[in-house]
PDB file of C-alpha atoms in Angstrom:
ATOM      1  CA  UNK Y   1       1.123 -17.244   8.100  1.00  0.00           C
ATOM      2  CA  UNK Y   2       1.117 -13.788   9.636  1.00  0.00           C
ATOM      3  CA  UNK Y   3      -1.190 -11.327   7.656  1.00  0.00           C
ATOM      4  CA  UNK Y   4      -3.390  -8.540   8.089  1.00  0.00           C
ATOM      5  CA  UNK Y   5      -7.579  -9.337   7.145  1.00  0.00           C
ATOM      6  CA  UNK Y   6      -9.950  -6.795   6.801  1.00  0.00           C
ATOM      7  CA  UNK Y   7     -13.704  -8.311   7.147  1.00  0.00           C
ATOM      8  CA  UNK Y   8     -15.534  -6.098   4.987  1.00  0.00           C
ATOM      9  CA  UNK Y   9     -14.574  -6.938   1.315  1.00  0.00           C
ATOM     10  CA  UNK Y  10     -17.810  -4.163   0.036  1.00  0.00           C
ATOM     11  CA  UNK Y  11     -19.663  -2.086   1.819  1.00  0.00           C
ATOM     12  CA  UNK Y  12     -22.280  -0.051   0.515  1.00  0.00           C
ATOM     13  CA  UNK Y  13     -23.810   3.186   2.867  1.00  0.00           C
ATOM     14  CA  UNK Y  14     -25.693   5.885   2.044  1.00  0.00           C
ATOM     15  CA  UNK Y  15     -24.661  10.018   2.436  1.00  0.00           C
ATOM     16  CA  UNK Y  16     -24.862  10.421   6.376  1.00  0.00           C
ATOM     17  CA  UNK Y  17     -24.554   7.118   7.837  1.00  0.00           C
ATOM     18  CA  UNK Y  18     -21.668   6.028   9.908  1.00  0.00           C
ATOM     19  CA  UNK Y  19     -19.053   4.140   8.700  1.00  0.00           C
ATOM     20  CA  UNK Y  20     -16.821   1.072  10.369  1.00  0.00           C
ATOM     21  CA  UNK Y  21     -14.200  -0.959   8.624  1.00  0.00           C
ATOM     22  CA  UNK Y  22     -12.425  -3.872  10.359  1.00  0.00           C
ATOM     23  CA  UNK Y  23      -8.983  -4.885  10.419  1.00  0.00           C
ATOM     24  CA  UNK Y  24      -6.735  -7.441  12.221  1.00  0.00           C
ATOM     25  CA  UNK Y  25      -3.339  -8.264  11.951  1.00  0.00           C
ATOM     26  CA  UNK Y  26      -1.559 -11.774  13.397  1.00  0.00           C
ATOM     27  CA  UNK Y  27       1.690 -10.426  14.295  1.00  0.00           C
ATOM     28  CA  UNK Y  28       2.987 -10.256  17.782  1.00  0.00           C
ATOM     29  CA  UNK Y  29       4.933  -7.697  19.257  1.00  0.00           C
ATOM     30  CA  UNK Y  30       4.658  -3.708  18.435  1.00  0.00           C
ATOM     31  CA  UNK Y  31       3.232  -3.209  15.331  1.00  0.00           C
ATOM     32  CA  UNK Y  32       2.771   0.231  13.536  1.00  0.00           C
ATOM     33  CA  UNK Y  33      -0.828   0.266  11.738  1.00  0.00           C
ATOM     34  CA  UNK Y  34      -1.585   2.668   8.915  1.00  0.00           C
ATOM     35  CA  UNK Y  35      -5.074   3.121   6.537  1.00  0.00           C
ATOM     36  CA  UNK Y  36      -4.663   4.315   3.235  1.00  0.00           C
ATOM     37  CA  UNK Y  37      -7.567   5.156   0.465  1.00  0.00           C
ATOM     38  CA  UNK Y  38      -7.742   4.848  -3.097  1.00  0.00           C
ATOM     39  CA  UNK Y  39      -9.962   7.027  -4.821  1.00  0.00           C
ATOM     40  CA  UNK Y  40     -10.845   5.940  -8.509  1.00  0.00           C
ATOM     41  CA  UNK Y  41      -8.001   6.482 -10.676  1.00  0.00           C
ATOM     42  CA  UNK Y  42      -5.787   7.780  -8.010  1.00  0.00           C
ATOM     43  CA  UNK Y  43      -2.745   6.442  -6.296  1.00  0.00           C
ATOM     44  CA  UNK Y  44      -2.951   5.671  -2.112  1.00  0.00           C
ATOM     45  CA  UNK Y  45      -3.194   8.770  -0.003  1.00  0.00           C
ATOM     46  CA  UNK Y  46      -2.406   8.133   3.827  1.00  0.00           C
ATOM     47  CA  UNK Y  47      -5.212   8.864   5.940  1.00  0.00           C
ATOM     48  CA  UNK Y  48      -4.141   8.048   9.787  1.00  0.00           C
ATOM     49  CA  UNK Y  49      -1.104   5.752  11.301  1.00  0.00           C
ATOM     50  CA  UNK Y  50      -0.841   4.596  15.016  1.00  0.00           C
ATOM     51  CA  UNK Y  51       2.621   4.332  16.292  1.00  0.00           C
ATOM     52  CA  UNK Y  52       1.857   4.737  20.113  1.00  0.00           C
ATOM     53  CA  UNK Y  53       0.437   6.913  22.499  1.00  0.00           C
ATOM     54  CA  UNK Y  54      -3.483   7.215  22.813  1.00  0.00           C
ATOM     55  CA  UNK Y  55      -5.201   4.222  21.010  1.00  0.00           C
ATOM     56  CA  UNK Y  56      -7.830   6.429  19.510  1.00  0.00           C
ATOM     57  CA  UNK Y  57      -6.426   8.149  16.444  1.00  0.00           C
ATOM     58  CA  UNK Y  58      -7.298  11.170  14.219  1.00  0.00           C
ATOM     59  CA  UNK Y  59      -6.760  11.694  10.702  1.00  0.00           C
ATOM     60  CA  UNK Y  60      -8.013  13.388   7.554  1.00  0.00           C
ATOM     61  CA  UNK Y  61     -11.307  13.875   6.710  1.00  0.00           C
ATOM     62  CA  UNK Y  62     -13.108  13.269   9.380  1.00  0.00           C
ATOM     63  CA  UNK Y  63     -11.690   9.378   9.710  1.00  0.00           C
ATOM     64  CA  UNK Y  64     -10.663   8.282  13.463  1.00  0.00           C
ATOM     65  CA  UNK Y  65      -8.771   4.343  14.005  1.00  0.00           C
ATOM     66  CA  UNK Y  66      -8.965   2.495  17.368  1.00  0.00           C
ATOM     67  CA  UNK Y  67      -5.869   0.254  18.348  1.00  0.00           C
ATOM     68  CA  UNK Y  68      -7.244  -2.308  20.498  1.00  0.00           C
ATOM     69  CA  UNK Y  69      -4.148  -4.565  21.411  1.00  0.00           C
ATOM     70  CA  UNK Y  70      -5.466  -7.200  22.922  1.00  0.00           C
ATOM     71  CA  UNK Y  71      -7.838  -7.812  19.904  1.00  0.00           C
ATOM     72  CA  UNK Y  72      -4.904  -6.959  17.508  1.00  0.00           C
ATOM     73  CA  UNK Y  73      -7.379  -4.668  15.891  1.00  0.00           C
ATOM     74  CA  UNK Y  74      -7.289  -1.568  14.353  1.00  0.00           C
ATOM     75  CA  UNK Y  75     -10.717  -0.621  12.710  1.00  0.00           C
ATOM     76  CA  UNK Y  76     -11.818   2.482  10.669  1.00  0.00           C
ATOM     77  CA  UNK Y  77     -14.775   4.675  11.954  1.00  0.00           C
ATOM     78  CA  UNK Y  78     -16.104   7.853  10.145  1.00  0.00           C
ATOM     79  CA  UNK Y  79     -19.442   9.357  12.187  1.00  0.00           C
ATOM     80  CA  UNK Y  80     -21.244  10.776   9.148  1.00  0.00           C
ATOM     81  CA  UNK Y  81     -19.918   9.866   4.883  1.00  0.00           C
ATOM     82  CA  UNK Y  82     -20.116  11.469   2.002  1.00  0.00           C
ATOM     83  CA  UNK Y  83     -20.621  10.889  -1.599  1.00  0.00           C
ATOM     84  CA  UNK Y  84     -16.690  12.248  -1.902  1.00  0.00           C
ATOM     85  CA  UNK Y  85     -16.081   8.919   0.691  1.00  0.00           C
ATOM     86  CA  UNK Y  86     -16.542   6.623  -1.980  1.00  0.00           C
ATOM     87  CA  UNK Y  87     -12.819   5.148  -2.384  1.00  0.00           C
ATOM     88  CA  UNK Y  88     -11.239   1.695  -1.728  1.00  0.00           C
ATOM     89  CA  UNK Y  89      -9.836   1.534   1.992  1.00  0.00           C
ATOM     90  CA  UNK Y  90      -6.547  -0.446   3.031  1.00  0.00           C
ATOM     91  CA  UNK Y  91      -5.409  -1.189   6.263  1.00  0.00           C
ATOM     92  CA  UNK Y  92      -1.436  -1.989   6.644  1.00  0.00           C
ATOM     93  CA  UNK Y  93       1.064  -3.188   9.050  1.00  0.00           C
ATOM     94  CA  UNK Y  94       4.341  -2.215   9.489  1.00  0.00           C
ATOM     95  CA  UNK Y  95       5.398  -5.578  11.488  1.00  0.00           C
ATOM     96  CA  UNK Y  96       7.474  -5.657  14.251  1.00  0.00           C
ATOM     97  CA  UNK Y  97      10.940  -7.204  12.163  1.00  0.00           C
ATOM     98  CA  UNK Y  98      13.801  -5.057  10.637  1.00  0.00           C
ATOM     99  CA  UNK Y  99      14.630  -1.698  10.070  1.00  0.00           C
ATOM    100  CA  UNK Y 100      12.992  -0.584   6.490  1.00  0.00           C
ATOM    101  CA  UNK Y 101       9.178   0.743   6.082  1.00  0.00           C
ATOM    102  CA  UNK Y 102       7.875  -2.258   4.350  1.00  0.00           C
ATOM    103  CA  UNK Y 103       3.968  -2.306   5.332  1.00  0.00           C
ATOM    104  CA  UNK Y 104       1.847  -5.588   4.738  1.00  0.00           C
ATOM    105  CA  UNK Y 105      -1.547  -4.502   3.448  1.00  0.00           C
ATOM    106  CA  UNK Y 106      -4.697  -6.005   3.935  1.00  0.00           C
ATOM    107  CA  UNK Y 107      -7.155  -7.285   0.749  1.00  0.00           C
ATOM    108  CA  UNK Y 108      -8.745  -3.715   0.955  1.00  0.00           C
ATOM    109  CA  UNK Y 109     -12.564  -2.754   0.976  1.00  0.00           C
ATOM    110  CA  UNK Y 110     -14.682  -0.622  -1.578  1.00  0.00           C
ATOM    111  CA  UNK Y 111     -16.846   1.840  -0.128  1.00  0.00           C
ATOM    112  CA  UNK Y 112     -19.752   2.671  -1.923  1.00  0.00           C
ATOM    113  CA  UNK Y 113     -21.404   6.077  -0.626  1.00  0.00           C
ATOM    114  CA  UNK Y 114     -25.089   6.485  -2.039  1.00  0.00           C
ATOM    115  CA  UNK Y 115     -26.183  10.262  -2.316  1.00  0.00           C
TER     116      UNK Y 115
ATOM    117  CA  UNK E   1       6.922  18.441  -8.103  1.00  0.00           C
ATOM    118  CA  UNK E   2       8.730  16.235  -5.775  1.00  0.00           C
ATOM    119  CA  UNK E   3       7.328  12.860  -5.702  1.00  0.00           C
ATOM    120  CA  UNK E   4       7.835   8.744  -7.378  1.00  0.00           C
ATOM    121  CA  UNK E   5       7.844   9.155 -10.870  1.00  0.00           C
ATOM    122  CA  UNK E   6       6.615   5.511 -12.899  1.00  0.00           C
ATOM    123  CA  UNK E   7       6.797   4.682 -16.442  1.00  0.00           C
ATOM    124  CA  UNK E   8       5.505   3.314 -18.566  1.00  0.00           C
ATOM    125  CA  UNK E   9       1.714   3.926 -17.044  1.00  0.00           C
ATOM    126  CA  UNK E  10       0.111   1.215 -19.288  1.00  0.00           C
ATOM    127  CA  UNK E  11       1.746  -1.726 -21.158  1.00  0.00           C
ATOM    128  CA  UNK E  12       0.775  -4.722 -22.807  1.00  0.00           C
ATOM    129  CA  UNK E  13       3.126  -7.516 -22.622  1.00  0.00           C
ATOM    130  CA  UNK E  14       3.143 -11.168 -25.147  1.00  0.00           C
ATOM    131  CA  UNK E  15       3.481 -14.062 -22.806  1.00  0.00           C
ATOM    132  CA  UNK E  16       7.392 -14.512 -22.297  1.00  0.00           C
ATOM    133  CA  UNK E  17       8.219 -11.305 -23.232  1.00  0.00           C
ATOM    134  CA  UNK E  18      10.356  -8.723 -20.686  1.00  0.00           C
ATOM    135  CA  UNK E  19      10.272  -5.348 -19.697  1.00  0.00           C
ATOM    136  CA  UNK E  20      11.350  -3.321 -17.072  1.00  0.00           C
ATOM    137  CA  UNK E  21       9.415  -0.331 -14.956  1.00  0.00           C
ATOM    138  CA  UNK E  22      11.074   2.179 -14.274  1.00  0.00           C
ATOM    139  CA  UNK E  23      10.879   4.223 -10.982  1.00  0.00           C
ATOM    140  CA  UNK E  24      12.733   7.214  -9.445  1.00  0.00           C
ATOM    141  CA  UNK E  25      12.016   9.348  -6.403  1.00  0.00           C
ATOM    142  CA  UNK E  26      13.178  12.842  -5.838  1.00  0.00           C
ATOM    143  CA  UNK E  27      13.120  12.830  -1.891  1.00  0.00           C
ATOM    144  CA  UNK E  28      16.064  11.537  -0.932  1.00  0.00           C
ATOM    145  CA  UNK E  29      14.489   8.422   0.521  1.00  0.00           C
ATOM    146  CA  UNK E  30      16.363   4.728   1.393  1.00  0.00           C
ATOM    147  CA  UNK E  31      13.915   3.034   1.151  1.00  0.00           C
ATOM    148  CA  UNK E  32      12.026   2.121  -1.548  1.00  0.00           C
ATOM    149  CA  UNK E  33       9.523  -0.518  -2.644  1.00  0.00           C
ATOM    150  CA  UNK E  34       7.305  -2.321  -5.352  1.00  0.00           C
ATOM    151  CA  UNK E  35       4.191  -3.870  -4.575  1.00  0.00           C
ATOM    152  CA  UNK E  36       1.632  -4.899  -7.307  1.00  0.00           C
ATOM    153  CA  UNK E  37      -2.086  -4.368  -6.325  1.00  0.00           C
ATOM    154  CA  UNK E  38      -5.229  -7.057  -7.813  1.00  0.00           C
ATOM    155  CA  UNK E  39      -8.709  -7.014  -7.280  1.00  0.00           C
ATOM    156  CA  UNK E  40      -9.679  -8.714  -3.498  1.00  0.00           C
ATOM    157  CA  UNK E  41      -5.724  -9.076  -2.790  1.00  0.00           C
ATOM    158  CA  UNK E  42      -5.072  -5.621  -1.640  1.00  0.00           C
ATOM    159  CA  UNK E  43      -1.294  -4.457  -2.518  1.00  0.00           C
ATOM    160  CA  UNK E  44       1.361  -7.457  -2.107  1.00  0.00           C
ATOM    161  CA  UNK E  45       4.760  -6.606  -1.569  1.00  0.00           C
ATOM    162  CA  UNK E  46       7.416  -7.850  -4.660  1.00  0.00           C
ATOM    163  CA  UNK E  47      10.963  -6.626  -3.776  1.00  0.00           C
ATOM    164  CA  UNK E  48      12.225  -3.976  -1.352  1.00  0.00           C
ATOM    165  CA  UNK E  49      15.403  -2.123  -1.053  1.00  0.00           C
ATOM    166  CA  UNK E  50      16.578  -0.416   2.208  1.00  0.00           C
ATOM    167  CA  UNK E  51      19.075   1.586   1.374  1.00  0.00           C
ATOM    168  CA  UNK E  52      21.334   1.753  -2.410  1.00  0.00           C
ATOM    169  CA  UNK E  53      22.895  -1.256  -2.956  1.00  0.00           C
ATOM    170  CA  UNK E  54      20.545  -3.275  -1.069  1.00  0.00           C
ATOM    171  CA  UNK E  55      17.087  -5.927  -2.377  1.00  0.00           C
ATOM    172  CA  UNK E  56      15.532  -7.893  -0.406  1.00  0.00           C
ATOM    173  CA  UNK E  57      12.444 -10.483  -1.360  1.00  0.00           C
ATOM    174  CA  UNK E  58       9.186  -9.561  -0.305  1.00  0.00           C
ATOM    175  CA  UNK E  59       6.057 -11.539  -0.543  1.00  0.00           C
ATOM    176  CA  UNK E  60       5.384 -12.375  -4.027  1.00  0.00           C
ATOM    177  CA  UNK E  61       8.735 -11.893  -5.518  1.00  0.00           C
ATOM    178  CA  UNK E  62       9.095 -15.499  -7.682  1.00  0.00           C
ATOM    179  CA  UNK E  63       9.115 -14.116 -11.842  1.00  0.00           C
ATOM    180  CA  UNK E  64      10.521 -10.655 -10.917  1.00  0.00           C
ATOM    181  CA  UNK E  65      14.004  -9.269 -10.141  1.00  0.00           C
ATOM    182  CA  UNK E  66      14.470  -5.684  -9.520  1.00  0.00           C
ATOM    183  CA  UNK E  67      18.048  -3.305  -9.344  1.00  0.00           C
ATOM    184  CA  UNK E  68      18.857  -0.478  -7.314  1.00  0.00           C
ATOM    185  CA  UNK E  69      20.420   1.596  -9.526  1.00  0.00           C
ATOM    186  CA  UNK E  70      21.432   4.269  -7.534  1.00  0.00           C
ATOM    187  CA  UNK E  71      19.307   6.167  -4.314  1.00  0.00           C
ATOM    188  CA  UNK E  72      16.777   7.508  -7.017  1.00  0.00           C
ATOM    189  CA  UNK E  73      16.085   5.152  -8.712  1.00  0.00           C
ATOM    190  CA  UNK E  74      14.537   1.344  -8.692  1.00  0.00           C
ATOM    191  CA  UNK E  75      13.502  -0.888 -11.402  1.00  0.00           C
ATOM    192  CA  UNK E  76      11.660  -4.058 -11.527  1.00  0.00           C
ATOM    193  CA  UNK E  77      12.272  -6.324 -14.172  1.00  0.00           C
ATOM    194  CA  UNK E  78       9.919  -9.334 -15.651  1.00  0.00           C
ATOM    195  CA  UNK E  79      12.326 -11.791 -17.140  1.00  0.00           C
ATOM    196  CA  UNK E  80       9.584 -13.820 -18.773  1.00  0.00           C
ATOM    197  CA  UNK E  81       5.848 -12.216 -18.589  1.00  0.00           C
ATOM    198  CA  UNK E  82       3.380 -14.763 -17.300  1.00  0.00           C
ATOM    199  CA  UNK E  83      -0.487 -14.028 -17.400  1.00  0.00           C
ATOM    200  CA  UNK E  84      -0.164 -14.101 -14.019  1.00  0.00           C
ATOM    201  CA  UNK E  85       1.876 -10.954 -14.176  1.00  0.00           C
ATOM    202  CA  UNK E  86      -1.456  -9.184 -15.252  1.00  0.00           C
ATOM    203  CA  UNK E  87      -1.752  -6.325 -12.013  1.00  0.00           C
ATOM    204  CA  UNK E  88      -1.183  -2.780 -11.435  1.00  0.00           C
ATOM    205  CA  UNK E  89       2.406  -1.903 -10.200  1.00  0.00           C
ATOM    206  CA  UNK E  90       2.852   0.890  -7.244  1.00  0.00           C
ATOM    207  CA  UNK E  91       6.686   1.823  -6.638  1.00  0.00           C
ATOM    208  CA  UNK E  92       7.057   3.548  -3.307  1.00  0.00           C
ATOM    209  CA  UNK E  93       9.156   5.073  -1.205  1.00  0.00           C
ATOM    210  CA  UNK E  94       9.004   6.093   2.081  1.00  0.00           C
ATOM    211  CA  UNK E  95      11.199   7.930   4.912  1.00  0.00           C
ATOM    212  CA  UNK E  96      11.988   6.090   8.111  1.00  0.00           C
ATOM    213  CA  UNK E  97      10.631   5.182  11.107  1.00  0.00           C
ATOM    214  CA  UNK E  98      11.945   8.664  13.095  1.00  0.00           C
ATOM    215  CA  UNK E  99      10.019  10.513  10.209  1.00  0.00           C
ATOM    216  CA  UNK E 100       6.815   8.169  10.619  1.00  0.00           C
ATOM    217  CA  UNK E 101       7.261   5.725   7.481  1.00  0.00           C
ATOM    218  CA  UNK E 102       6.007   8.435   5.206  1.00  0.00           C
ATOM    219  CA  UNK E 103       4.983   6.809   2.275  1.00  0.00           C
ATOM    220  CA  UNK E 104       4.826   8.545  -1.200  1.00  0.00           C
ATOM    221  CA  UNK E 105       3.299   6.306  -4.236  1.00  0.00           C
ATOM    222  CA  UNK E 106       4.063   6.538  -7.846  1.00  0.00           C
ATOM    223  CA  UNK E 107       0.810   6.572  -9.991  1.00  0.00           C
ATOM    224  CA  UNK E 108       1.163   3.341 -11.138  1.00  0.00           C
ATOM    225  CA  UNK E 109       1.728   1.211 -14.324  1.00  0.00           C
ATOM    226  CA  UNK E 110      -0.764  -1.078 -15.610  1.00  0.00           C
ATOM    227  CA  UNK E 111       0.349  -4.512 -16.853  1.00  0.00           C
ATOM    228  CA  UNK E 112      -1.541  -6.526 -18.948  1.00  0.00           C
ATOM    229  CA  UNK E 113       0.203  -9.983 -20.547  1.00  0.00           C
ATOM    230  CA  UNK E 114      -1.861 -11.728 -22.755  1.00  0.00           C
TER     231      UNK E 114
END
C-alpha cells in the first residue's frame, strides 16, 4: 500500500545539537510534501511544504526540508534545537490523485529537547 | 478569530452509543476534512469533502459517516461507538492547491468509549 514512514518514532537531543528527521513516501508521480508540529496541547502548525522549485526548503523556526526525488525523501534538518523544539513532528503527502488537499501523514516522531 | 471551530473538546462515549462532532470553518474553504490522530499512527484520514454537497471515504472511514451540511460546516457522526473509536479528532480545512493547500486545524475533540 502507498504510505508515507518516518524512521525516527523518538528522538531525544539535547539544547544545541542538530536535528534530522526522516521521511519517505511510496507514491509515484509529483507529490507535494508538507511537515507539521504538534506542540503539547496544541493543534498542528505548518512548518515548511515543497511544491517545486529548489529541493532545499525553508521554513519557520529555523527548520529547512530536502526533497530528494529519486530517494522519495523528504527529511527534516534543524542546525542547532532548543528546549522550545520539543513537539511531535509529522511529515505528509499530498499524493499525486484528485483535486482536494487531502494529505496522508506519516506515524509522527516526538522530539525530546534536553536543556 | 477566523479559524475551525470543534465541539465538544472532550467526551466520553458507552460502547454503542452515538454522537456527532461538530465542525465549522469561517474561511470560506471547499475543502474540508476529519482525520483522527493515535499514539505511533500519526493522523489517519476518516472522510473528506471537496466542495458542499460532496464526501468521499478516506482511509479509516468503516464505523463513521459524516454530512456536509452546508460550506461551513462538517460533522462526523459515530453510529455505534466502538472502543476502537477511542482517538483524538482534528477537523480541517484547507484552501486549494493555487493557494498552497493551506491547512487550518480545529483544536480537537477527545473521544474516549469505554
Amino acid at each position: 500500500a502507498q504510505s508515507v514512514s518516518q524512521h525516527n518514532h523518538h528522538v531525544i537531543l539535547s539544547e544545541a545539537a542538530s536535528l534530522e528527521l526522516g521521511c519517505n513516501y511510496s507514491y509515484g508521480g509529483t507529490v507535494n510534501l508538507f511537515w507539521y508540529v504538534q506542540y503539547p496541547g496544541q493543534h498542528l502548525q505548518l512548518l515548511l511544504k515543497y511544491f517545486s522549485g529548489d529541493p532545499l526548503v525553508k521554513g519557520i523556526k529555523g527548520f529547512e526540508a530536502e526533497f530528494i526525488k529519486s530517494k522519495f525523501s523528504f527529511n527534516l534538518r534543524k542546525p542547532s534545537v532548543q528546549w522550545s523544539d520539543t513537539a511531535e513532528y509529522f511529515c505528509a503527502v499530498k499524493p499525486p490523485s484528485g483535486n482536494t488537499g487531502k494529505l496522508i501523514f506519516g506515524q509522527g516522531t516526538t522530539l525530546q529537547v534536553k536543556p | 478569530n477566523a479559524g475551525v471551530t470543534q465541539t465538544p473538546k472532550f467526551q466520553v462515549l458507552k460502547t454503542g452509543q452515538s454522537m456527532t462532532l461538530q465542525c465549522a470553518q469561517d474561511m470560506n474553504h471547499n475543502s474540508m476534512y476529519w482525520y483522527r490522530q493515535d499514539p505511533g499512527m500519526g493522523l489517519r484520514l476518516i472522510y473528506y469533502s471537496a466542495s458542499e454537497g460532496t464526501t468521499d471515504k478516506g482511509e479509516v472511514p468503516n464505523g463513521y459517516n459524516v454530512s456536509r451540511l452546508n460550506k461551513r460546516e462538517f460533522s462526523l457522526r459515530l453510529e455505534s461507538a466502538a472502543p476502537s473509536q477511542t482517538s483524538v479528532y482534528f477537523c480541517a480545512s484547507s484552501t486549494p492547491r493555487d493557494k498552497g493547500y493551506g491547512y487550518t486545524f480545529g483544536s480537537g475533540t477527545r473521544l474516549t468509549v469505554v
